Short mmCIF file of C-alpha atoms and ligand atoms in Angstrom, two decimals:
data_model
loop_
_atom_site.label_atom_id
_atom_site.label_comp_id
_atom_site.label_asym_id
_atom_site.label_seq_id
_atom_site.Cartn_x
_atom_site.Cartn_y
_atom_site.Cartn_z
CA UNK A 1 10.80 -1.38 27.92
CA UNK A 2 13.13 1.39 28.62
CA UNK A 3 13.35 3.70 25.76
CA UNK A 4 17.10 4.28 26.53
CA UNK A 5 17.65 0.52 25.90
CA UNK A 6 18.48 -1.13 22.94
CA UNK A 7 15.92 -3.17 21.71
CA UNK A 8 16.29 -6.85 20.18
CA UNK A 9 14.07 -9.84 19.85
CA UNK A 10 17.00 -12.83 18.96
CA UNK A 11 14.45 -15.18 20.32
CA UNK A 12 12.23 -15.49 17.79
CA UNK A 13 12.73 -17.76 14.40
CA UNK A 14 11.70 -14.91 11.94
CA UNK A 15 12.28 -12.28 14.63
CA UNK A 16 13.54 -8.75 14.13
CA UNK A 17 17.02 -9.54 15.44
CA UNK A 18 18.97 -6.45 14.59
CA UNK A 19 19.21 -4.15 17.28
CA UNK A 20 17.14 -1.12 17.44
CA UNK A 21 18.08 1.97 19.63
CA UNK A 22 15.27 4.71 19.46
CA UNK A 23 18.49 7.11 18.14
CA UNK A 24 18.28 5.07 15.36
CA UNK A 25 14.86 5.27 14.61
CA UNK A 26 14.94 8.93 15.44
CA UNK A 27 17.21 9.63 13.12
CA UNK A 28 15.47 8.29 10.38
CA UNK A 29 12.01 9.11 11.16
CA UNK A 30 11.59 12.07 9.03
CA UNK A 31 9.08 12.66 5.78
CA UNK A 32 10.28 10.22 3.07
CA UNK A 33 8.06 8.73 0.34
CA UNK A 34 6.72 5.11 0.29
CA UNK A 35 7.88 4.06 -3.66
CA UNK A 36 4.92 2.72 -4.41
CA UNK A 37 6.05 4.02 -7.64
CA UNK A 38 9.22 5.92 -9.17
CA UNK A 39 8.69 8.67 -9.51
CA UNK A 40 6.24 8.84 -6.71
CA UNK A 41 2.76 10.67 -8.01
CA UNK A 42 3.57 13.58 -6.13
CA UNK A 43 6.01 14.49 -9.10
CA UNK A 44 3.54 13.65 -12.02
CA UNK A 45 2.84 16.41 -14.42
CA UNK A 46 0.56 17.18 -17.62
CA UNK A 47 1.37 14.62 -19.77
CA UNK A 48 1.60 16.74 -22.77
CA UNK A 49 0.99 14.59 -25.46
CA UNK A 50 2.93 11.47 -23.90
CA UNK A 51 0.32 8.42 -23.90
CA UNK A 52 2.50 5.53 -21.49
CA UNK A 53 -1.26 3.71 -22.12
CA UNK A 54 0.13 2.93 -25.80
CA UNK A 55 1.80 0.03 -24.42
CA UNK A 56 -1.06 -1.85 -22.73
CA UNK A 57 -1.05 -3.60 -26.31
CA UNK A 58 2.06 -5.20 -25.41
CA UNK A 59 1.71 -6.81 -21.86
CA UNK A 60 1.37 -10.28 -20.85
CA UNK A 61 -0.58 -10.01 -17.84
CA UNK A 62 -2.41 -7.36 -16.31
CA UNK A 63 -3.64 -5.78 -12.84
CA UNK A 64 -6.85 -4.33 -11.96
CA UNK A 65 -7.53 -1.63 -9.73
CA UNK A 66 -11.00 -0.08 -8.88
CA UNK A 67 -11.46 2.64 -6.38
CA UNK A 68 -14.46 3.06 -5.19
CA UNK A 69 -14.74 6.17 -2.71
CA UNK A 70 -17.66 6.21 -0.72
CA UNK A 71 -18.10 5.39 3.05
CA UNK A 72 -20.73 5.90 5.49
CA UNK A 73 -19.05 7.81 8.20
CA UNK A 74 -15.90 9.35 8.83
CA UNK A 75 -13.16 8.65 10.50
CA UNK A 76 -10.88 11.64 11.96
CA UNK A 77 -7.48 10.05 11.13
CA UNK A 78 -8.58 9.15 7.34
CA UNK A 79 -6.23 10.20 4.54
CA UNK A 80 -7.78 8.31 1.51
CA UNK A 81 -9.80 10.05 -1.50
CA UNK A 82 -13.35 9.38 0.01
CA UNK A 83 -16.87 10.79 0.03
CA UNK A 84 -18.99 10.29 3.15
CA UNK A 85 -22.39 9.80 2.10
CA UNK A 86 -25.59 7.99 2.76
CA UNK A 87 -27.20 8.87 -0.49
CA UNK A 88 -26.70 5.48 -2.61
CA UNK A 89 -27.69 7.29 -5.74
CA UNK A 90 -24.03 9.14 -5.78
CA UNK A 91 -22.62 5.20 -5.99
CA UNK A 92 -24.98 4.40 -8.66
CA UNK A 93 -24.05 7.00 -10.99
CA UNK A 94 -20.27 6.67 -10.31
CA UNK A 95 -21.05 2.54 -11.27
CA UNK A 96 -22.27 3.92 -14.51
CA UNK A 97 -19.33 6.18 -14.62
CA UNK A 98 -16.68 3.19 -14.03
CA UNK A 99 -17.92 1.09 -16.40
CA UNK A 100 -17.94 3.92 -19.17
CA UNK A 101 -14.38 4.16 -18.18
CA UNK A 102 -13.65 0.66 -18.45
CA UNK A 103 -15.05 0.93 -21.96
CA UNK A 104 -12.18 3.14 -23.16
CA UNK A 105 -9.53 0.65 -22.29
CA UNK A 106 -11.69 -1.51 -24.89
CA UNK A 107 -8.88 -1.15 -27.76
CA UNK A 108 -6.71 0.12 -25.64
CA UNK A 109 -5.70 -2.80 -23.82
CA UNK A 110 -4.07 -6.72 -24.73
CA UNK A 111 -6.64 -9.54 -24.35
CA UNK A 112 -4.54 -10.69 -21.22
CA UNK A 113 -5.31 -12.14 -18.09
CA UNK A 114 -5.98 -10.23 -15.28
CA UNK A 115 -3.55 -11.47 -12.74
CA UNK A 116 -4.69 -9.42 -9.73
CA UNK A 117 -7.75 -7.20 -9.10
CA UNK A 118 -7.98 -5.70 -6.48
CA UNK A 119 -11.23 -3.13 -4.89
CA UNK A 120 -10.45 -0.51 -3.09
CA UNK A 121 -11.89 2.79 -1.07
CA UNK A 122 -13.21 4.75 0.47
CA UNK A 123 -15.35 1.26 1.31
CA UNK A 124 -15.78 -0.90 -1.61
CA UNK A 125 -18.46 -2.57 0.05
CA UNK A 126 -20.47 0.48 0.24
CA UNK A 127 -21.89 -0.97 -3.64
CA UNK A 128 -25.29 -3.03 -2.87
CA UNK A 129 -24.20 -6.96 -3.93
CA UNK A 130 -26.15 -6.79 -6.48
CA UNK A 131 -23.73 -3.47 -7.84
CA UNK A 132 -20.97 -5.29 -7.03
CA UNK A 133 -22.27 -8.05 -9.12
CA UNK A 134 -22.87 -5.33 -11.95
CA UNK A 135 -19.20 -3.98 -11.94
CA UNK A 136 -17.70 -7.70 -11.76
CA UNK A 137 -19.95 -8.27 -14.70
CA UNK A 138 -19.38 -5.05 -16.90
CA UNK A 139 -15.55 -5.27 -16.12
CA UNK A 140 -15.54 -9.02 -17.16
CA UNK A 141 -16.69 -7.69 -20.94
CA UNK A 142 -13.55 -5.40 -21.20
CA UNK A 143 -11.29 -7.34 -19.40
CA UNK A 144 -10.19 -10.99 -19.12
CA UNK A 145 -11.11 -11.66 -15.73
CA UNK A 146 -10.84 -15.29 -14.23
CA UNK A 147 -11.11 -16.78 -10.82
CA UNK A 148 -8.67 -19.25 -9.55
CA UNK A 149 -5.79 -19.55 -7.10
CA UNK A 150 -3.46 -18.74 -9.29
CA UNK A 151 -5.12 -15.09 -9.21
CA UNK A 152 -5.21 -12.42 -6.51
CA UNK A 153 -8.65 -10.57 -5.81
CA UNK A 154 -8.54 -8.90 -3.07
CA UNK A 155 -11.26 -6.18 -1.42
CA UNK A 156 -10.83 -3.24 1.30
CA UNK A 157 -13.65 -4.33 3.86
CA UNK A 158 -14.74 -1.89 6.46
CA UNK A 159 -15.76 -4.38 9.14
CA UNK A 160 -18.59 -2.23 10.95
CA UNK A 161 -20.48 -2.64 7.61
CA UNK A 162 -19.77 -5.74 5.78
CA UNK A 163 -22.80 -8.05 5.77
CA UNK A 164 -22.18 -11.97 6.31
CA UNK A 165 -24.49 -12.32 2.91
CA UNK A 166 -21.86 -10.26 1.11
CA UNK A 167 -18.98 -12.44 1.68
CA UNK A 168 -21.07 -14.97 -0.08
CA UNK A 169 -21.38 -12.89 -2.96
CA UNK A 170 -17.43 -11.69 -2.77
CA UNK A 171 -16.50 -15.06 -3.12
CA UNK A 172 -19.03 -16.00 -6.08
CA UNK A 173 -17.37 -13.04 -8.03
CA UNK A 174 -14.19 -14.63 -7.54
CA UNK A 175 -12.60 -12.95 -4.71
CA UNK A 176 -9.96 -15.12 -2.51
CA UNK A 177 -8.66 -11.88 -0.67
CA UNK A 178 -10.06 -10.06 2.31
CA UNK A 179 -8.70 -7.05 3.64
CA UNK A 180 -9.91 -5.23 6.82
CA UNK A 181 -9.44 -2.08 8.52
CA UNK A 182 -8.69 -2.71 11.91
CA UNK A 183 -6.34 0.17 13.20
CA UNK A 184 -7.28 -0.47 17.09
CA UNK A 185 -9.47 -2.51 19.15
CA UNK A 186 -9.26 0.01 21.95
CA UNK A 187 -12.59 1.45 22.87
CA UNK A 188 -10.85 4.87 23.97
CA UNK A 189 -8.88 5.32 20.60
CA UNK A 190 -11.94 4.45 18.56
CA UNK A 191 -13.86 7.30 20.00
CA UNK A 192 -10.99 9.53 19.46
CA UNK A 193 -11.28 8.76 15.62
CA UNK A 194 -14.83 7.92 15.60
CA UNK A 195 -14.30 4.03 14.33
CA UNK A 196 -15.99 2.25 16.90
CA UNK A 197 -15.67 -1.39 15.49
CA UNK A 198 -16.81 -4.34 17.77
CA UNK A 199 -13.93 -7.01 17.93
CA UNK A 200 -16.80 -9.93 17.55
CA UNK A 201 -17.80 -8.43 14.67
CA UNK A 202 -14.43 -9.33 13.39
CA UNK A 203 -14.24 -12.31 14.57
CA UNK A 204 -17.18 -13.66 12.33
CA UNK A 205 -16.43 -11.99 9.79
CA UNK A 206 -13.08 -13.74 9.55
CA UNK A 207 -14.09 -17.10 10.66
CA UNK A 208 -17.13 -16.85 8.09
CA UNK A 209 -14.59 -15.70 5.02
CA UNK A 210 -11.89 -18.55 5.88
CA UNK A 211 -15.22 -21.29 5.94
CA UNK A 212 -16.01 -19.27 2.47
CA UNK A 213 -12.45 -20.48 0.94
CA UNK A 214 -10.78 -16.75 1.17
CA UNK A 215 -6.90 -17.31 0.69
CA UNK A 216 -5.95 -15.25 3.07
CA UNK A 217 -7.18 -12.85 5.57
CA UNK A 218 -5.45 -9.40 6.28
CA UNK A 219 -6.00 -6.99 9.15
CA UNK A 220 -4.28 -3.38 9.02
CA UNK A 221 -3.64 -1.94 12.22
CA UNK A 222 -2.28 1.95 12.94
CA UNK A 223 -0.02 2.86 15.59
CA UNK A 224 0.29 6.71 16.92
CA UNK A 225 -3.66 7.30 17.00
CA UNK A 226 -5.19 9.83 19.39
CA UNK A 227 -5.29 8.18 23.09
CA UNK A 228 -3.16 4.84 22.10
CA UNK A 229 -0.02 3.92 24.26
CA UNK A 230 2.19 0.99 24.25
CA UNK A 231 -0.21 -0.82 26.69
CA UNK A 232 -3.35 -0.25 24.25
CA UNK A 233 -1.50 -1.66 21.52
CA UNK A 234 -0.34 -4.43 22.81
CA UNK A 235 -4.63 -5.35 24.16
CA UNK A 236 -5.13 -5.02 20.41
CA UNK A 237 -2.38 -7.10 19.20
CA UNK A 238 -3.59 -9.79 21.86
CA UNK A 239 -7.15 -9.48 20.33
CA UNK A 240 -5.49 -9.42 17.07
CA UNK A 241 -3.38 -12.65 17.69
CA UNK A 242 -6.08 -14.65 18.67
CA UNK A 243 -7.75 -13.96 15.18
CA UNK A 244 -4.72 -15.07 13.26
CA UNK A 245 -5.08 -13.31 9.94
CA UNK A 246 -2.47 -14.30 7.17
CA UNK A 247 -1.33 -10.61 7.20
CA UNK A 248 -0.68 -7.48 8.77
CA UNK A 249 -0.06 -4.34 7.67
CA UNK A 250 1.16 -1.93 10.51
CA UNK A 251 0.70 1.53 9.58
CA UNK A 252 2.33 4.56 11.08
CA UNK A 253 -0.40 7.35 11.93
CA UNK A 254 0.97 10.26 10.26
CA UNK A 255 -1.17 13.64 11.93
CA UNK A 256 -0.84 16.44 8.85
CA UNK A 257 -3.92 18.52 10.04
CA UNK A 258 -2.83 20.81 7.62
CA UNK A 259 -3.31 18.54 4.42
CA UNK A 260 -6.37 16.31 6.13
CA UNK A 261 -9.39 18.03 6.95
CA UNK A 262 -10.73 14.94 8.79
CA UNK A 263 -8.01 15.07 11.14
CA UNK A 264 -8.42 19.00 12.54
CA UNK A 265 -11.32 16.78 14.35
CA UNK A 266 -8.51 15.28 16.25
CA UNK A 267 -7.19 16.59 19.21
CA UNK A 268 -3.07 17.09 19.12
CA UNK A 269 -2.80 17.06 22.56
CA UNK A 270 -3.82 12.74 22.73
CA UNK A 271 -1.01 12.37 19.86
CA UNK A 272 1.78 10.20 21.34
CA UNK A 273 5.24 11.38 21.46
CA UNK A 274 7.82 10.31 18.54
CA UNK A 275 9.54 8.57 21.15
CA UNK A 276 6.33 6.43 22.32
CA UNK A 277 5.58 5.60 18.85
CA UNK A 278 8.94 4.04 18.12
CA UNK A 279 7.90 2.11 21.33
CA UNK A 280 4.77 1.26 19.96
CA UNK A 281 6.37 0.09 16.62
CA UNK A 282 8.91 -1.89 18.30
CA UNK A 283 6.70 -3.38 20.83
CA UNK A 284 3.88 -4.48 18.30
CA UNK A 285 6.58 -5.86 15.80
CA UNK A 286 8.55 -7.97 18.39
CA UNK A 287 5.08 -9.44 19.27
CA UNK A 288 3.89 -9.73 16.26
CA UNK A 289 7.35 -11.57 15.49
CA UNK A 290 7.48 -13.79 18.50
CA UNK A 291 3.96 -14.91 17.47
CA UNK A 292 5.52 -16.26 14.01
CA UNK A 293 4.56 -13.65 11.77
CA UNK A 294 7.64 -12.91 9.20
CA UNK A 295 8.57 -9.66 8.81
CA UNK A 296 8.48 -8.34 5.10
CA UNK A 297 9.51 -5.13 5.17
CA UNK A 298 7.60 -1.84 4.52
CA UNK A 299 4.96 -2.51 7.59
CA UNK A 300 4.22 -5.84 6.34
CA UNK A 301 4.05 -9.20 8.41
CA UNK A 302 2.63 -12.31 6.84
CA UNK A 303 2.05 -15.71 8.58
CA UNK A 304 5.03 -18.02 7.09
CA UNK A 305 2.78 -20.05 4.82
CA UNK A 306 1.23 -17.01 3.61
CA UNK A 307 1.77 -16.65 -0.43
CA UNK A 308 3.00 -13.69 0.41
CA UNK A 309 5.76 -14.82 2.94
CA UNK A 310 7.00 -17.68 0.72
CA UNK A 311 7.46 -15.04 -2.51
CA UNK A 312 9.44 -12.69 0.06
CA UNK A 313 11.65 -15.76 1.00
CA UNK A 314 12.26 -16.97 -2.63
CA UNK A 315 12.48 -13.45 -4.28
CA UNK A 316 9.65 -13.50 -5.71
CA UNK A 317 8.01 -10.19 -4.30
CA UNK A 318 6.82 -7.40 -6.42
CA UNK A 319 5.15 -4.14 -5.58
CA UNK A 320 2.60 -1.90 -6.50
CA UNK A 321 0.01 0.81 -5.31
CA UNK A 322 -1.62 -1.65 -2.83
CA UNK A 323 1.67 -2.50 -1.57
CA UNK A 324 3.23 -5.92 -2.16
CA UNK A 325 2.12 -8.62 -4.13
CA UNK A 326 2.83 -12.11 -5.26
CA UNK A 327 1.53 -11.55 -8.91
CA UNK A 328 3.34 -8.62 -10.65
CA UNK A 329 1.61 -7.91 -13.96
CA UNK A 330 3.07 -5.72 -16.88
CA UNK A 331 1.15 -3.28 -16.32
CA UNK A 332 -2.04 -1.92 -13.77
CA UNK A 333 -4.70 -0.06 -15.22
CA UNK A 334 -6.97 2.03 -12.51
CA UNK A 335 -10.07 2.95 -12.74
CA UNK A 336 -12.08 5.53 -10.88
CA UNK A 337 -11.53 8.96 -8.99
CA UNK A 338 -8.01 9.24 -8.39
CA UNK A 339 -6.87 5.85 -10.11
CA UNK A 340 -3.30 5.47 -10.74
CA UNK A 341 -2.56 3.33 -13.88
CA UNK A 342 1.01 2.13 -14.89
CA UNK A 343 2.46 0.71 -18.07
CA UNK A 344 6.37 -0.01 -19.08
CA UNK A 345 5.99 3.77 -20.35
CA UNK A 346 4.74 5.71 -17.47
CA UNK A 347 1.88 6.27 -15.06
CA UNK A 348 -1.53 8.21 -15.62
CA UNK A 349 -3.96 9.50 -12.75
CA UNK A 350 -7.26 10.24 -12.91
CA UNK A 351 -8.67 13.62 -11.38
CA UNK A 352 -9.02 13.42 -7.86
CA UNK A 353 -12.80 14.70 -6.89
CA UNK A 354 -15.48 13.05 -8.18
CA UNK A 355 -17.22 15.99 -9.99
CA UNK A 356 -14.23 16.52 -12.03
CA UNK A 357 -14.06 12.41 -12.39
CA UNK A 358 -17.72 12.14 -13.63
CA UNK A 359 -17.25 15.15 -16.06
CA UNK A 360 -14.21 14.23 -17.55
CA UNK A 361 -15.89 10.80 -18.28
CA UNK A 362 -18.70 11.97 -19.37
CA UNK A 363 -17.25 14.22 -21.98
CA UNK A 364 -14.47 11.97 -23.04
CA UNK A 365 -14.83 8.88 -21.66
CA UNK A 366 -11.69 8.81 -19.52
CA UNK A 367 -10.40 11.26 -16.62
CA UNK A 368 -6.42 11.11 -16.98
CA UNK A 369 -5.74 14.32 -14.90
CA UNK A 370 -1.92 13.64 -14.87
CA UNK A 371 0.74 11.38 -15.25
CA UNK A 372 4.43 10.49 -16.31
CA UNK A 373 6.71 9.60 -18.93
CA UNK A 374 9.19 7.98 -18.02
CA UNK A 375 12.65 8.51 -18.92
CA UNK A 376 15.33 5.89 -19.00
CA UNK A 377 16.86 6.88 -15.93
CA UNK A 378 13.35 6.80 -14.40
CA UNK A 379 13.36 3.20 -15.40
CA UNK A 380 16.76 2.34 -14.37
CA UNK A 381 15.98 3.99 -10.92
CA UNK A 382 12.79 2.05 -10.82
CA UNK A 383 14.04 -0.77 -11.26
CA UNK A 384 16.88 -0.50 -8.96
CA UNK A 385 14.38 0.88 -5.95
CA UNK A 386 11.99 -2.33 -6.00
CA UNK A 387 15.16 -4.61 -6.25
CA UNK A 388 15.16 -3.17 -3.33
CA UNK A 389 12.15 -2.80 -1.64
CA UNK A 390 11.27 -6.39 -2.75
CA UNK A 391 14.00 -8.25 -2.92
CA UNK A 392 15.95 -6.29 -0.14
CA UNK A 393 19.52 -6.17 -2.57
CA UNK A 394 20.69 -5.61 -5.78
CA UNK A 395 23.22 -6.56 -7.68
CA UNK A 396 26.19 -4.58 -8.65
CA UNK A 397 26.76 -6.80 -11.91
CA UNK A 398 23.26 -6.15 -13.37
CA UNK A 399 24.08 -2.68 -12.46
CA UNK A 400 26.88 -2.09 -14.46
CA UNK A 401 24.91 -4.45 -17.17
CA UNK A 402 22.44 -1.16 -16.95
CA UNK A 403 24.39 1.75 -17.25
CA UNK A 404 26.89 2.87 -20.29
CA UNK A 405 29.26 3.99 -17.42
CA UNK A 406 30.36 2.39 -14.60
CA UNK A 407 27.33 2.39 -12.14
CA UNK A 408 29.99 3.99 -9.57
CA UNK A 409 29.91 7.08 -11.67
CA UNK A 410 26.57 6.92 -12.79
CA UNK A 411 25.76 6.60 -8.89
CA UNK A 412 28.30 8.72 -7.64
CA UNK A 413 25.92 10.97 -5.79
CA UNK A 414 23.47 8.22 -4.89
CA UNK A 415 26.56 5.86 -3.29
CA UNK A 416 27.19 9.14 -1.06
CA UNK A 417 24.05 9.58 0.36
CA UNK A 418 23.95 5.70 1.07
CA UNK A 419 27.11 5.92 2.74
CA UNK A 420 25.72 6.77 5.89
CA UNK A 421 22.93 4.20 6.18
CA UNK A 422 26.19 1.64 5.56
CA UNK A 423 27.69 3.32 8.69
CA UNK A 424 24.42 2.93 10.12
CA UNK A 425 24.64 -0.79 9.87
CA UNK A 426 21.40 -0.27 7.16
CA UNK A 427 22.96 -1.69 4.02
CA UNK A 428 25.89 -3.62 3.55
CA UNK A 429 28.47 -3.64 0.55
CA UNK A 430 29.32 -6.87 -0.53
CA UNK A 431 31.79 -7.61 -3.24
CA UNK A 432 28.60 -8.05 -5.43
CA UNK A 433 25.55 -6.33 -3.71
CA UNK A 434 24.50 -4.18 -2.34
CA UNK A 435 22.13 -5.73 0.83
CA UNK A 436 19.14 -4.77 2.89
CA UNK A 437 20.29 -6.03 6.43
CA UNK A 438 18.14 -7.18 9.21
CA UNK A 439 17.95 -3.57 10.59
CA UNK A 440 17.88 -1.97 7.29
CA UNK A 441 14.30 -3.29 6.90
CA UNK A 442 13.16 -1.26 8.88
CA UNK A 443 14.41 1.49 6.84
CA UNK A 444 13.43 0.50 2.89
CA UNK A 445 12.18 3.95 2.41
CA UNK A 446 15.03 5.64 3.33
CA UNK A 447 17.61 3.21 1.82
CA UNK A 448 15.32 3.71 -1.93
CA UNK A 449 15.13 7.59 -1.17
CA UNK A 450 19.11 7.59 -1.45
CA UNK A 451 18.45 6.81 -5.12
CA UNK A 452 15.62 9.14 -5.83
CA UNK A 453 17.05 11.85 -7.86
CA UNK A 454 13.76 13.53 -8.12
CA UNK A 455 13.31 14.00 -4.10
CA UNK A 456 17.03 15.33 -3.83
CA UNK A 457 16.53 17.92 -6.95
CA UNK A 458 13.03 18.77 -4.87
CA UNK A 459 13.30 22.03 -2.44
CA UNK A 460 11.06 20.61 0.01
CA UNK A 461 10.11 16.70 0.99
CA UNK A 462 7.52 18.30 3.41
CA UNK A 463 4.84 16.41 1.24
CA UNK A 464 5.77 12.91 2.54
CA UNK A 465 4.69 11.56 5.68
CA UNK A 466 7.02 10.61 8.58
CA UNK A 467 8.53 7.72 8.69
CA UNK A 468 7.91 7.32 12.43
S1 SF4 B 501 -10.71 5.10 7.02
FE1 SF4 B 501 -11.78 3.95 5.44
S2 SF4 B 501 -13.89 3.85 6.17
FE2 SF4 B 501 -12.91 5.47 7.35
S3 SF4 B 501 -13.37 7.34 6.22
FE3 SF4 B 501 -11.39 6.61 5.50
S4 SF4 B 501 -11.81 5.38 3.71
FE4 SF4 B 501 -13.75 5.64 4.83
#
């Protein structure tokens, strides 16, 4: 497809059918945060004497996150908090560690179910079965942990390395949610970032998890890796489609040498263009589209029958760290080296590196490096951004229900920088919404950035990655 041309898909049922001129995209492509929270973590501070934990006693329902950091090799485009290691006695001590952690929350925490857990890495499955086994077990005496469909655990599966046997275990322990990294079938881009990963090796793993009972299935793919093109992609999304996971995620590659060791082993000159990534984005979503797959929003595709899909279509979608989700809990409580946790009050982070993890949990028994208090404007906005980013609108009467003023004033700058992404055809003003169109999803990060009063009192947004 021309890049020149406009590009539309009216064809399909759940298709992308706004138009979509690479000047579009262009113009929006630039760093802008992903709102997995508000404020996003690269704004958290000393919390000086703020505890947003104190309200853990008050929630209904909670989510559990475990990140577990270790993998076996790396790979050059990786931008996670990981450890490459072979030594399994690292993992063993940081179980230990974990479960000391998990302690604290003992008192800390209501004796509520936990609504969605949810492992991830670094490569969860680096932890023998019978570790895994031992955290399930050690969490399950802090935490009310159940199994069921009406719960969501989900693992981060790195299929070069999962073992058939350990699916067996997964699902014993209660997990109904299998997530693989994918990023590109393509034997030339694999070298380039040193993931070679067999396609048949996915297929059995996914035909062995769905005989197993898992839920649903997802696959995250990456487009603008060293050595892809348009043509690559669309071999993988062939190979891809012919697996039929219940989701996709399709990630953008953002290349920040600077800020990623791992990815000074990449060469610059086998990046695509900007211009043949928005090709590549288009391309893969219009197939990815015409094969059924709904588009959520945020790089997210889901099969229609997907959980996930049928929240998105009845407004039921929520949002968190991992992305979206079907079971929003009151609060999440993270645990591990770099763990985010989040409560009605504010957000807390561990310390990144894992000596400084194991220290602080040693001496104290937690490692909250950092975090946030959150103001009532913070909540307001928060609020406001996943209406958005879940629910793609939001509602000028609960709005004005929210602020003392009228939410035209209290907006005034925020309505200003929206107004052109309403030229743009981006969001549309109704006489009582605001509305995400078609197009605009496309652009949820830059529609919720107009609201961010933290990135526009920032000097720099040089932190966030690209949107294209
Ligand atoms: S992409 Fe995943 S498996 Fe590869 S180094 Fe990063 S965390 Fe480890």
């Amino acid at each position: 497809m021309g890049l020149n041309q406009e590009v539309g898909d009216a064809g399909a049922a759940q298709s992308i059918n706004a138009s979509l001129s690479p000047e579009l995209l262009g113009r929006y492509a630039g760093p802008c945060p992903r709102y997995t929270s508000y404020p996003t973590a690269d704004r958290f501070t000393a919390l000086a004497g703020a505890e947003p934990w104190s309200s853990l006693q008050q929630v209904d329902s909670l989510s559990l996150y475990v990140h577990i950091p270790f993998c076996r090799s790396l790979c050059y485009f990786c931008a996670c908090n990981k450890v490459i290691t072979r030594q399994y006695g690292l993992a063993s001590s940081y179980l230990s560690n974990l479960l000391q952690e998990a302690q604290w929350y003992r008192d800390r925490v209501a004796a509520v179910p936990v609504v969605q857990l949810h492992l991830g890495g670094g490569t969860p499955t680096f932890f023998s079965d019978s570790d895994l086994e031992r955290l399930l077990a050690g969490l399950g005496e802090i935490f009310d942990l159940r199994a069921g469909s009406d719960v969501e655990y989900s693992i981060e599966a790195d299929p070069r390395t999962l073992e058939l046997e350990t699916l067996g275990t997964l699902q014993r322990l209660g997990f109904n949610r299998l997530s693989m990294g994918i990023q590109d079938f393509n034997p030339a881009v694999q070298q380039a970032i040193n993931r070679i990963c067999n396609p048949e090796q996915v297929r059995t793993l996914t035909e062995r998890a769905r005989e197993r009972g898992f839920e649903s299935i997802s696959y995250d793919l990456i487009y603008g890796l060293p050595g892809q093109n348009v043509d690559s992609l669309e071999r993988t999304i062939d190979t891809v489609l012919a697996l039929a996971p219940d989701r996709i995620a399709l990630y953008h590659y953002a290349h920040l040498p600077d800020r990623f060791k791992a990815q000074r082993l990449i060469s610059c000159d086998l990046i695509p263009s900007p211009m043949e990534k928005i090709a590549m984005q288009l391309t893969a979503a219009r197939r990815l589209t015409d094969a059924g797959y709904q588009f959520l929003g945020m790089d997210h595709f889901a099969r229609p029958e997907d959980g996930l899909a049928v929240a998105a279509r009845e407004g039921r979608l929520a949002r968190n760290f991992q992305g979206y989700t079907l079971m929003p809990a009151d609060a999440l409580v993270g645990l591990g080296a770099s763990a985010i946790s989040y409560s009605r009050d504010g957000y807390w982070q561990n310390a990144h590196r894992l000596k400084e993890y194991a220290a602080a949990i040693s001496a104290r028994g937690q490692a909250i490096h950092r975090g946030w208090q959150l103001s009532a404007d913070d909540r307001l906005r928060r609020w406001l951004i996943m209406e958005l980013m879940c629910h793609l609108r939001v509602s000028k009467g609960e709005l004005s229900q929210r602020t003392a003023v009228p939410f035209t004033q209290y907006f005034r700058a925020d309505l200003a920088r929206l107004q052109p992404l309403i030229a743009d055809g981006l969001v549309e003003e109704t006489q009582t919404d605001f509305v995400v169109t078609e197009r605009g999803r496309w652009f949820l990060r830059n529609i919720a950035a107009s609201f961010d009063t933290h990135l526009h009192g920032a000097c720099s947004d040089a932190r966030y990655s690209r949107v294209l």
